[in-house]
PDB file of C-alpha atoms in Angstrom:
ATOM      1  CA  UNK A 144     133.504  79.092 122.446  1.00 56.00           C
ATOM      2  CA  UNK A 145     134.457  77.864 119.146  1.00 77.00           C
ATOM      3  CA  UNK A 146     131.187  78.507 117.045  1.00 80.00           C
ATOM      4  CA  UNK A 147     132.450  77.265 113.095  1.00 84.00           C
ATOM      5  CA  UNK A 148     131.293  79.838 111.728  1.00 84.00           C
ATOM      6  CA  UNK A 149     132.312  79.795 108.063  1.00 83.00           C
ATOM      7  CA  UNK A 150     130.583  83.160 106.821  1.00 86.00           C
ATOM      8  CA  UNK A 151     128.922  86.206 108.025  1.00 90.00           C
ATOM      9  CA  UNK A 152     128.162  89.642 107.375  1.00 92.00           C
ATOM     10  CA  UNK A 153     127.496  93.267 109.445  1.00 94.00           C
ATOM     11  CA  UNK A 154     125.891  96.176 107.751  1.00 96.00           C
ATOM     12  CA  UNK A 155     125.124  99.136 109.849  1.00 96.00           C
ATOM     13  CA  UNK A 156     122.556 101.305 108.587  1.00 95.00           C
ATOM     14  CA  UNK A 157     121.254 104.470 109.349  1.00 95.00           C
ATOM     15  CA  UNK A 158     117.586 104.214 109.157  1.00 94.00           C
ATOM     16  CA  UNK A 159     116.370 107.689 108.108  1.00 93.00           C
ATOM     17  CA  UNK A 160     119.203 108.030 105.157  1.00 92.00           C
ATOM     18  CA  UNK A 161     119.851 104.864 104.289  1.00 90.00           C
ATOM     19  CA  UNK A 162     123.527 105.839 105.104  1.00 93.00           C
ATOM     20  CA  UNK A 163     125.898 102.685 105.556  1.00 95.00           C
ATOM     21  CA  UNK A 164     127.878 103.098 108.810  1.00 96.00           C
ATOM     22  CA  UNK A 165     129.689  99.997 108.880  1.00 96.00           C
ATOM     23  CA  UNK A 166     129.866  97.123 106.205  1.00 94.00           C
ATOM     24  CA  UNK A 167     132.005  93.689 107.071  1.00 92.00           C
ATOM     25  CA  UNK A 168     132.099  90.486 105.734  1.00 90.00           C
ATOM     26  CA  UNK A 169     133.787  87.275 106.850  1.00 87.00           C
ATOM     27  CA  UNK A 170     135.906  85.331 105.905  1.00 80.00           C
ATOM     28  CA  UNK A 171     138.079  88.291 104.592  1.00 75.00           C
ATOM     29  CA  UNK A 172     141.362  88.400 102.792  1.00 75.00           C
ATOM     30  CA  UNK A 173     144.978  89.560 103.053  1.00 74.00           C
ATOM     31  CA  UNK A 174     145.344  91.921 100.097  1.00 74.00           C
ATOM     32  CA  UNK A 175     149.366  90.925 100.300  1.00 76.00           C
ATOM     33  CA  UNK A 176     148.507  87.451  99.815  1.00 77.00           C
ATOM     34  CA  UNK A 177     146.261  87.654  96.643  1.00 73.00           C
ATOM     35  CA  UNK A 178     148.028  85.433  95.079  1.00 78.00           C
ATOM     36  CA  UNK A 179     147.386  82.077  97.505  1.00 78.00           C
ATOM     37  CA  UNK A 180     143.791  82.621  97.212  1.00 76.00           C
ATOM     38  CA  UNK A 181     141.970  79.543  95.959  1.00 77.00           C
ATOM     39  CA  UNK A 182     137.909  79.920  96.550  1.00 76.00           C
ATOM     40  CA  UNK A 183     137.157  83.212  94.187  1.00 74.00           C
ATOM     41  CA  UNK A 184     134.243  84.126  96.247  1.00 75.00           C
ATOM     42  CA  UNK A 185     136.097  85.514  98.481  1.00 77.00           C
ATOM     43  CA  UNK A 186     136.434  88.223  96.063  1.00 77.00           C
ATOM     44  CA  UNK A 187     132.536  89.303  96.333  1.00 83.00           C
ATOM     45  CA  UNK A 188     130.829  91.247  98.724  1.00 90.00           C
ATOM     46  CA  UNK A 189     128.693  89.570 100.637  1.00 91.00           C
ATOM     47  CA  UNK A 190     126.235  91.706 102.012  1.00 95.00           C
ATOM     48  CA  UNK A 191     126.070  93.283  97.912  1.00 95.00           C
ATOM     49  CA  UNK A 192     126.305  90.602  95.690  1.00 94.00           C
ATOM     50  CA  UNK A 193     125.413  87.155  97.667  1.00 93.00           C
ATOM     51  CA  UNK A 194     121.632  86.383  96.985  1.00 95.00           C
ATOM     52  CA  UNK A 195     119.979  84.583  99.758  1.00 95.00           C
ATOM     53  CA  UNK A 196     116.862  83.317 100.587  1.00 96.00           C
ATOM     54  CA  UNK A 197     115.863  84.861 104.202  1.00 97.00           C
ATOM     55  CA  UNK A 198     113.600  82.866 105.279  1.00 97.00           C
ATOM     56  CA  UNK A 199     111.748  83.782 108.459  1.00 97.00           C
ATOM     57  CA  UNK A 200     113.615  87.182 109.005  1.00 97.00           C
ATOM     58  CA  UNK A 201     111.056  88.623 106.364  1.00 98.00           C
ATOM     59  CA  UNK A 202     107.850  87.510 108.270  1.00 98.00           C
ATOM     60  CA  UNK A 203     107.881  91.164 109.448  1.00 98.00           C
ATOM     61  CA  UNK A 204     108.145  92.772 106.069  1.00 98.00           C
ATOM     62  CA  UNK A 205     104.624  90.298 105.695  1.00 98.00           C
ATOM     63  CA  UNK A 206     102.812  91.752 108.925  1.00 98.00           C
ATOM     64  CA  UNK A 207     104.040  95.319 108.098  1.00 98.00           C
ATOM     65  CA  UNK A 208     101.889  95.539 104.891  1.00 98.00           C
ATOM     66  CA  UNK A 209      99.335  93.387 106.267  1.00 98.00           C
ATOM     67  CA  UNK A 210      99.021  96.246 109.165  1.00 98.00           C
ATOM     68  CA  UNK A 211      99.113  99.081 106.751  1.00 97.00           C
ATOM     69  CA  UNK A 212      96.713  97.702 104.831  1.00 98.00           C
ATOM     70  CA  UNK A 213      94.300  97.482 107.472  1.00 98.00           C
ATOM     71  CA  UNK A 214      93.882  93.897 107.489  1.00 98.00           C
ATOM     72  CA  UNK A 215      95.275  92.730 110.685  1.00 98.00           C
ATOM     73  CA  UNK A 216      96.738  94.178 114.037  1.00 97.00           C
ATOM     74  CA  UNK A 217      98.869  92.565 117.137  1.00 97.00           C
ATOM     75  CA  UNK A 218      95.842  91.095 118.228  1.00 97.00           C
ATOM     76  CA  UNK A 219      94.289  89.539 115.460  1.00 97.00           C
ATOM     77  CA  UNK A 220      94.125  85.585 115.985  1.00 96.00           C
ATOM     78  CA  UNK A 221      93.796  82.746 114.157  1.00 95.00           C
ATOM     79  CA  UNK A 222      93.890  79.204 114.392  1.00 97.00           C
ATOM     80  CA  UNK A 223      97.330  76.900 113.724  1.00 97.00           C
ATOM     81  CA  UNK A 224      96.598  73.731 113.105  1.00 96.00           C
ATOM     82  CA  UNK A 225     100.658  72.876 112.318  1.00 96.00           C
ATOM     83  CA  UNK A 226     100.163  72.862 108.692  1.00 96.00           C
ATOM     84  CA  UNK A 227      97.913  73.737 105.849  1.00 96.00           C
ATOM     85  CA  UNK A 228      97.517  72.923 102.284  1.00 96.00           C
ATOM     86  CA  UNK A 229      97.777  74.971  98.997  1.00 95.00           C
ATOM     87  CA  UNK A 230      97.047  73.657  95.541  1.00 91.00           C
ATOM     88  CA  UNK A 231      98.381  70.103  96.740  1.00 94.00           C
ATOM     89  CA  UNK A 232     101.837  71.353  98.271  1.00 95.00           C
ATOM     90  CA  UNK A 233     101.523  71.584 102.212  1.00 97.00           C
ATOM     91  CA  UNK A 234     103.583  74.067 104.062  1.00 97.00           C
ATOM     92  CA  UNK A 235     104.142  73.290 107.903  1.00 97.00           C
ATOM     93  CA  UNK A 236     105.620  74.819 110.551  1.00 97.00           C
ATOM     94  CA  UNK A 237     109.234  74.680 111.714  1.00 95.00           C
ATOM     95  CA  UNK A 238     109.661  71.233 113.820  1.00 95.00           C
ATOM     96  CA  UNK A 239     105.966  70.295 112.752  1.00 95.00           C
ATOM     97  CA  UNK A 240     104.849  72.625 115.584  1.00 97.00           C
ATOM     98  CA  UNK A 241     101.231  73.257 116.028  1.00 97.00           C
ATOM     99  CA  UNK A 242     100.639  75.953 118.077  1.00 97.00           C
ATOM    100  CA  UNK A 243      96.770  76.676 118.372  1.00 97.00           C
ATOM    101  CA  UNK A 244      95.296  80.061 119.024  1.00 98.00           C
ATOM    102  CA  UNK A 245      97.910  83.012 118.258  1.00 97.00           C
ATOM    103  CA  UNK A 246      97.996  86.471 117.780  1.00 97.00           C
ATOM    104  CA  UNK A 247     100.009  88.033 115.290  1.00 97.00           C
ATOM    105  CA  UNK A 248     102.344  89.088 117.548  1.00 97.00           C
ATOM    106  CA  UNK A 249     102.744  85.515 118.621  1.00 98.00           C
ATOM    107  CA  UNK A 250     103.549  84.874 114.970  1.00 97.00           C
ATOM    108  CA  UNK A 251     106.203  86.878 115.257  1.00 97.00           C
ATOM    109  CA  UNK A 252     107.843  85.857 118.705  1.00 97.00           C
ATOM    110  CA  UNK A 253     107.209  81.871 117.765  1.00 97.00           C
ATOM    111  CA  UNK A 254     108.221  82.621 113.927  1.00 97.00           C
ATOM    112  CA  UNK A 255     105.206  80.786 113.238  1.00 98.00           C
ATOM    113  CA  UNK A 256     105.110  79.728 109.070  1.00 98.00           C
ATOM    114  CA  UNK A 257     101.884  79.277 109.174  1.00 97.00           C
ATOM    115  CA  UNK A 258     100.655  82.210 110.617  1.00 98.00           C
ATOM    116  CA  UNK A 259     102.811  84.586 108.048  1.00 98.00           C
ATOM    117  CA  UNK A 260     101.075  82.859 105.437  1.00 98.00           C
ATOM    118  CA  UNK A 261      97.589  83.563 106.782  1.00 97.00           C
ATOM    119  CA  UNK A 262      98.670  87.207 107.275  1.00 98.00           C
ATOM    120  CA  UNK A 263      99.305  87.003 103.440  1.00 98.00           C
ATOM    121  CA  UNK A 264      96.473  85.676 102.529  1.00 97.00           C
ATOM    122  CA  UNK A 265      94.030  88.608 103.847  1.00 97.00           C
ATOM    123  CA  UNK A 266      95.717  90.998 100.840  1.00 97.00           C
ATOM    124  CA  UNK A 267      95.370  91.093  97.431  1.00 96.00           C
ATOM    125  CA  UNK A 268      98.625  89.131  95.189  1.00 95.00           C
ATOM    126  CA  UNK A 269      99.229  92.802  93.542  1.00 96.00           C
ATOM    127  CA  UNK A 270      98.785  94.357  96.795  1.00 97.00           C
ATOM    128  CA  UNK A 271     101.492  92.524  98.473  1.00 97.00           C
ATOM    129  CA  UNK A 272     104.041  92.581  95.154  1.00 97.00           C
ATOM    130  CA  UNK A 273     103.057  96.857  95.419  1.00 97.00           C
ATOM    131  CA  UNK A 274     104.707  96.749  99.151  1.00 98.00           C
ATOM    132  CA  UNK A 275     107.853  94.602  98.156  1.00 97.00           C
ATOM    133  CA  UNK A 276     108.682  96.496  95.266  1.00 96.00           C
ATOM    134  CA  UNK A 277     108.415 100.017  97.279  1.00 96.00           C
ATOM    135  CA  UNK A 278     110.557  97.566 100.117  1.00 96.00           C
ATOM    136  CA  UNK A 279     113.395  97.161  97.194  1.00 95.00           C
ATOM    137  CA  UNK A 280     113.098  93.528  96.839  1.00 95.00           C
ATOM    138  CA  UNK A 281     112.922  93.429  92.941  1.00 95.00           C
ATOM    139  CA  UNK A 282     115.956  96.071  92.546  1.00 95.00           C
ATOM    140  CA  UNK A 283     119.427  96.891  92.700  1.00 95.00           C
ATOM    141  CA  UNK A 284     120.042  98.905  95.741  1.00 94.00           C
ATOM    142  CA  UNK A 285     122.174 101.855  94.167  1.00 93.00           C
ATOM    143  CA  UNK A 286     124.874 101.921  96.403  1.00 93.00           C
ATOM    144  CA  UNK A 287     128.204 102.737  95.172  1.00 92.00           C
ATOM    145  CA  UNK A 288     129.271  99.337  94.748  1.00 92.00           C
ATOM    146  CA  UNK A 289     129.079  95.895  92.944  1.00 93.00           C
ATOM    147  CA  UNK A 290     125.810  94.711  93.429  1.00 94.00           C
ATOM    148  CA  UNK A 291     123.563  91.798  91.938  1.00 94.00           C
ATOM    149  CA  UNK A 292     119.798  91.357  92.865  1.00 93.00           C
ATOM    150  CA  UNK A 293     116.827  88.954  91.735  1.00 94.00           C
ATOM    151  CA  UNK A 294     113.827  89.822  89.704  1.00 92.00           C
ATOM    152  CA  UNK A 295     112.097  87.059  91.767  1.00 95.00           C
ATOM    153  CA  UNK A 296     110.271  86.021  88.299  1.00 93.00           C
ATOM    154  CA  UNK A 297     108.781  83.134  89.895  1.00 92.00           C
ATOM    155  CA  UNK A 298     107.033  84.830  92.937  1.00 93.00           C
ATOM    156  CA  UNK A 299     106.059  87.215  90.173  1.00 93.00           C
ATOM    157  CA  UNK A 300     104.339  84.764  88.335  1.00 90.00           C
ATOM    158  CA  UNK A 301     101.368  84.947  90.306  1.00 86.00           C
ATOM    159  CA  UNK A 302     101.250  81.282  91.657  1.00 94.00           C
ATOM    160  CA  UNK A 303      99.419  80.831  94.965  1.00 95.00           C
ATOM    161  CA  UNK A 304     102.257  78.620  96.268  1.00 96.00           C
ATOM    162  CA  UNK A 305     104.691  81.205  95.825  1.00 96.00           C
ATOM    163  CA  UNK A 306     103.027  84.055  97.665  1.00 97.00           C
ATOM    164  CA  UNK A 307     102.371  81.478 100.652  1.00 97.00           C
ATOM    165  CA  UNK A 308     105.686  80.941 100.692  1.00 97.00           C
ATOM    166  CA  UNK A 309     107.303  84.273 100.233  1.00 97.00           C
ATOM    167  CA  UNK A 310     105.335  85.221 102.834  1.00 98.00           C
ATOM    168  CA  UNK A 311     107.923  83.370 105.404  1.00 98.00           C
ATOM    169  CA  UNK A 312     111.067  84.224 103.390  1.00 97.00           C
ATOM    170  CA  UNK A 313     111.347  80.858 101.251  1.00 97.00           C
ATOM    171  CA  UNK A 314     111.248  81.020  97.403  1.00 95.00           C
ATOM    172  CA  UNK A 315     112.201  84.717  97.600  1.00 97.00           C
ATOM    173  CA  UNK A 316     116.001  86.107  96.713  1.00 97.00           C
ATOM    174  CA  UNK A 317     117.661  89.298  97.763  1.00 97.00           C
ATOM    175  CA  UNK A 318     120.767  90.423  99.092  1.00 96.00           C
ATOM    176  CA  UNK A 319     121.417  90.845 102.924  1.00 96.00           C
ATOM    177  CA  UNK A 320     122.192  95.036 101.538  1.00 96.00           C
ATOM    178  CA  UNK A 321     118.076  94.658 100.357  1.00 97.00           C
ATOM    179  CA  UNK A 322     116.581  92.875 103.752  1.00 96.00           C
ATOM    180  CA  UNK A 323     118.236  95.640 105.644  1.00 96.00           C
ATOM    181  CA  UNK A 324     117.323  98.503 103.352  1.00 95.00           C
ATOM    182  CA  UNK A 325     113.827  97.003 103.669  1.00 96.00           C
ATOM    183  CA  UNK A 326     113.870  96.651 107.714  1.00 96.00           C
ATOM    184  CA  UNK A 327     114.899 100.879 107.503  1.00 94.00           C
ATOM    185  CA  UNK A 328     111.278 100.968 106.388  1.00 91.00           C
ATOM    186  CA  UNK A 329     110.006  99.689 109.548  1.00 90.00           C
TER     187      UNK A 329
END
């Protein structure tokens, strides 16, 4: 089954030490044929130096603090009505779903955008910025190679839009190396 896939990356991690296993990236090159390359990207490590925004992936990272601070659990419901509105910019749900009564743990199983944000919204802006810097969102990594990484200055800047939407992976940046170090955590 011929997929198209045009990029990827693995990273293996070992949860307790942090301790890369396994790192790949495609596509890869032939280090004999260095010369024919013509896309220099090639050249970068994905998984280290690619920022990305992760979009619904991080909805856990949300409901973890949200849970350790106390201010929901699995159970906790609320009510989706497909969409909701935030100083003038809606957000909605992928496919303009509206799913009704959930749990939290629905929110997770039906990545449900709505239902992240409303997990954010029960802590404090400096509260949730407190839990992503200890995740390693806002930093370099360390690890022994190349590595770039995003300040995230606009979620920083304190605008209710942005947390909303952090809060399902969109107008945040990291590196595939910092959404894994951060899922160790969990």
């Amino acid at each position: 089954n011929d997929l198209k896939i045009e990029s990827g990356s693995i990273t293996v991690i070992e949860p307790d030490s942090g301790k890369i296993l396994a790192l790949a990236n495609f596509p890869n090159f032939n280090p004999n044929q260095y010369s024919e390359i013509k896309d220099f990207d090639i050249f970068q490590n994905s998984v280290t130096q690619k920022i990305f925004e992760p979009g619904s992936i991080f909805k856990p990272l949300t409901m973890a603090v949200a849970l350790e601070e106390g201010k929901i659990t699995p159970q906790t419901t609320y009510v989706d009505m497909g969409q909701l509105t935030i100083n003038g910019r809606t957000i909605k749900n992928y496919g303009e779903r509206t799913w009704g009564q959930r749990t939290k743990t629905e929110v997770l199983e039906k990545s449900i955008n709505t239902g992240a944000v409303f997990a954010e919204q029960t802590l404090q802006n400096d509260v949730f910025l407190n839990y992503l810097a200890k995740f390693g969102i806002f930093e370099p990594t360390g690890v022994d190679l190349r590595e770039t990484y995003s300040e995230n200055r606009e979620l920083k800047n304190g605008r209710e839009i942005n947390f909303a939407t952090a809060s399902f992976g969109q107008g945040i940046d990291m590196t595939p190396l910092q959404i894994v170090r951060a899922y160790t955590a969990i």
